[in-house]
Short mmCIF file of C-alpha atoms in Angstrom, two decimals:
data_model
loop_
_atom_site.label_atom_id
_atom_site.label_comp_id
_atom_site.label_asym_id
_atom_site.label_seq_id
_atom_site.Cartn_x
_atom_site.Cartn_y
_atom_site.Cartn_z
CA UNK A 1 40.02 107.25 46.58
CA UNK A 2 41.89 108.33 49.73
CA UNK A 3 39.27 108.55 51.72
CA UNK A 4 37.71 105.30 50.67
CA UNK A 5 41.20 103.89 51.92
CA UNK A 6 41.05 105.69 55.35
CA UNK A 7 37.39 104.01 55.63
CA UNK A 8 38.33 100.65 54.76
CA UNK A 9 41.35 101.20 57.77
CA UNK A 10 39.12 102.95 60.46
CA UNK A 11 36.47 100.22 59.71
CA UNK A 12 38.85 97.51 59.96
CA UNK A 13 40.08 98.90 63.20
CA UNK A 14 36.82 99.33 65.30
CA UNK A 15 35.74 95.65 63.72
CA UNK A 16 39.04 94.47 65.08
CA UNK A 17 38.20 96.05 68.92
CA UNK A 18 34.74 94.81 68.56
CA UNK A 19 36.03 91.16 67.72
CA UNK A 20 38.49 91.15 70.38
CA UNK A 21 35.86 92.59 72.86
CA UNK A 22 33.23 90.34 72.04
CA UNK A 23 35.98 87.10 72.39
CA UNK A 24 37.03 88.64 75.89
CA UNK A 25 32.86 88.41 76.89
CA UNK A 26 32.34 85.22 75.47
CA UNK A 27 36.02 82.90 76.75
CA UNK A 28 35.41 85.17 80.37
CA UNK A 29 37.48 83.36 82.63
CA UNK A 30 38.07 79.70 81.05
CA UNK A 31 41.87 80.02 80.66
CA UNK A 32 41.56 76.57 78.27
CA UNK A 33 39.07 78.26 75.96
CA UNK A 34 41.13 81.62 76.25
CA UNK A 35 44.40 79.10 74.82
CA UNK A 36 42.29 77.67 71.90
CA UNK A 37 40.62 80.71 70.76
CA UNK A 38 44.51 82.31 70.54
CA UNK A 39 45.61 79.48 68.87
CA UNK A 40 42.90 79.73 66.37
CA UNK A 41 43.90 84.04 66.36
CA UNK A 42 47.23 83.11 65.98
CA UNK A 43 47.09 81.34 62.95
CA UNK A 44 45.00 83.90 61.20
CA UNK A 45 47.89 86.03 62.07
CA UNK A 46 50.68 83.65 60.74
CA UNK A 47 48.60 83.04 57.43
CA UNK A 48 48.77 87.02 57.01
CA UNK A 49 52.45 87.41 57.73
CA UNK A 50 53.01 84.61 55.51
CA UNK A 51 51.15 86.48 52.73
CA UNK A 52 52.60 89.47 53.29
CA UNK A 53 56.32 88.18 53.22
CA UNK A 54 55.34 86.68 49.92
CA UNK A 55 54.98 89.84 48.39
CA UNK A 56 58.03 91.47 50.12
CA UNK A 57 60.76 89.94 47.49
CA UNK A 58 58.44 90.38 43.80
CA UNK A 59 57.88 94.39 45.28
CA UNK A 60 61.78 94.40 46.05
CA UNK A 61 63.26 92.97 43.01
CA UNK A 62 60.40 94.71 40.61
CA UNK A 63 61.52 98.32 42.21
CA UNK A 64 65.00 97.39 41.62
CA UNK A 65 64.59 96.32 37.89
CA UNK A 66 62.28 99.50 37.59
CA UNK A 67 65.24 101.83 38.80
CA UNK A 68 68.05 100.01 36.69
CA UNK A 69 66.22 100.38 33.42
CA UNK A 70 64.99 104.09 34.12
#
């Protein structure tokens, strides 16, 4: 199962270089398109810092219930 993990990471990783690669290539020197295309970037990256603040306080207050009642 651990490695499976380390795959999924490493893959998302060299996808993530590729993307951002391939964006650089395609918006080359437009400083407009290079503006939108972060936008766009930037809310994928809100949505998943939204996410993972959502599960921040259920993972707090379930390990603090968990170590009362043990």
């Amino acid at each position: 199962m651990r490695n499976r993990l380390t795959a999924f990471i490493l893959t998302g990783m060299v996808l993530g270089v590729i993307v951002g690669f391939a964006t650089n290539i395609w918006v080359g020197g437009d400083k407009t398109l290079a503006k939108d295309v972060a936008g766009y970037y930037h809310l994928l990256a809100d949505i998943f810092l939204h996410l993972i603040k959502m599960i921040i306080a259920p993972l707090v207050f379930s390990t603090l219930v968990a170590g009362i009642a043990h």
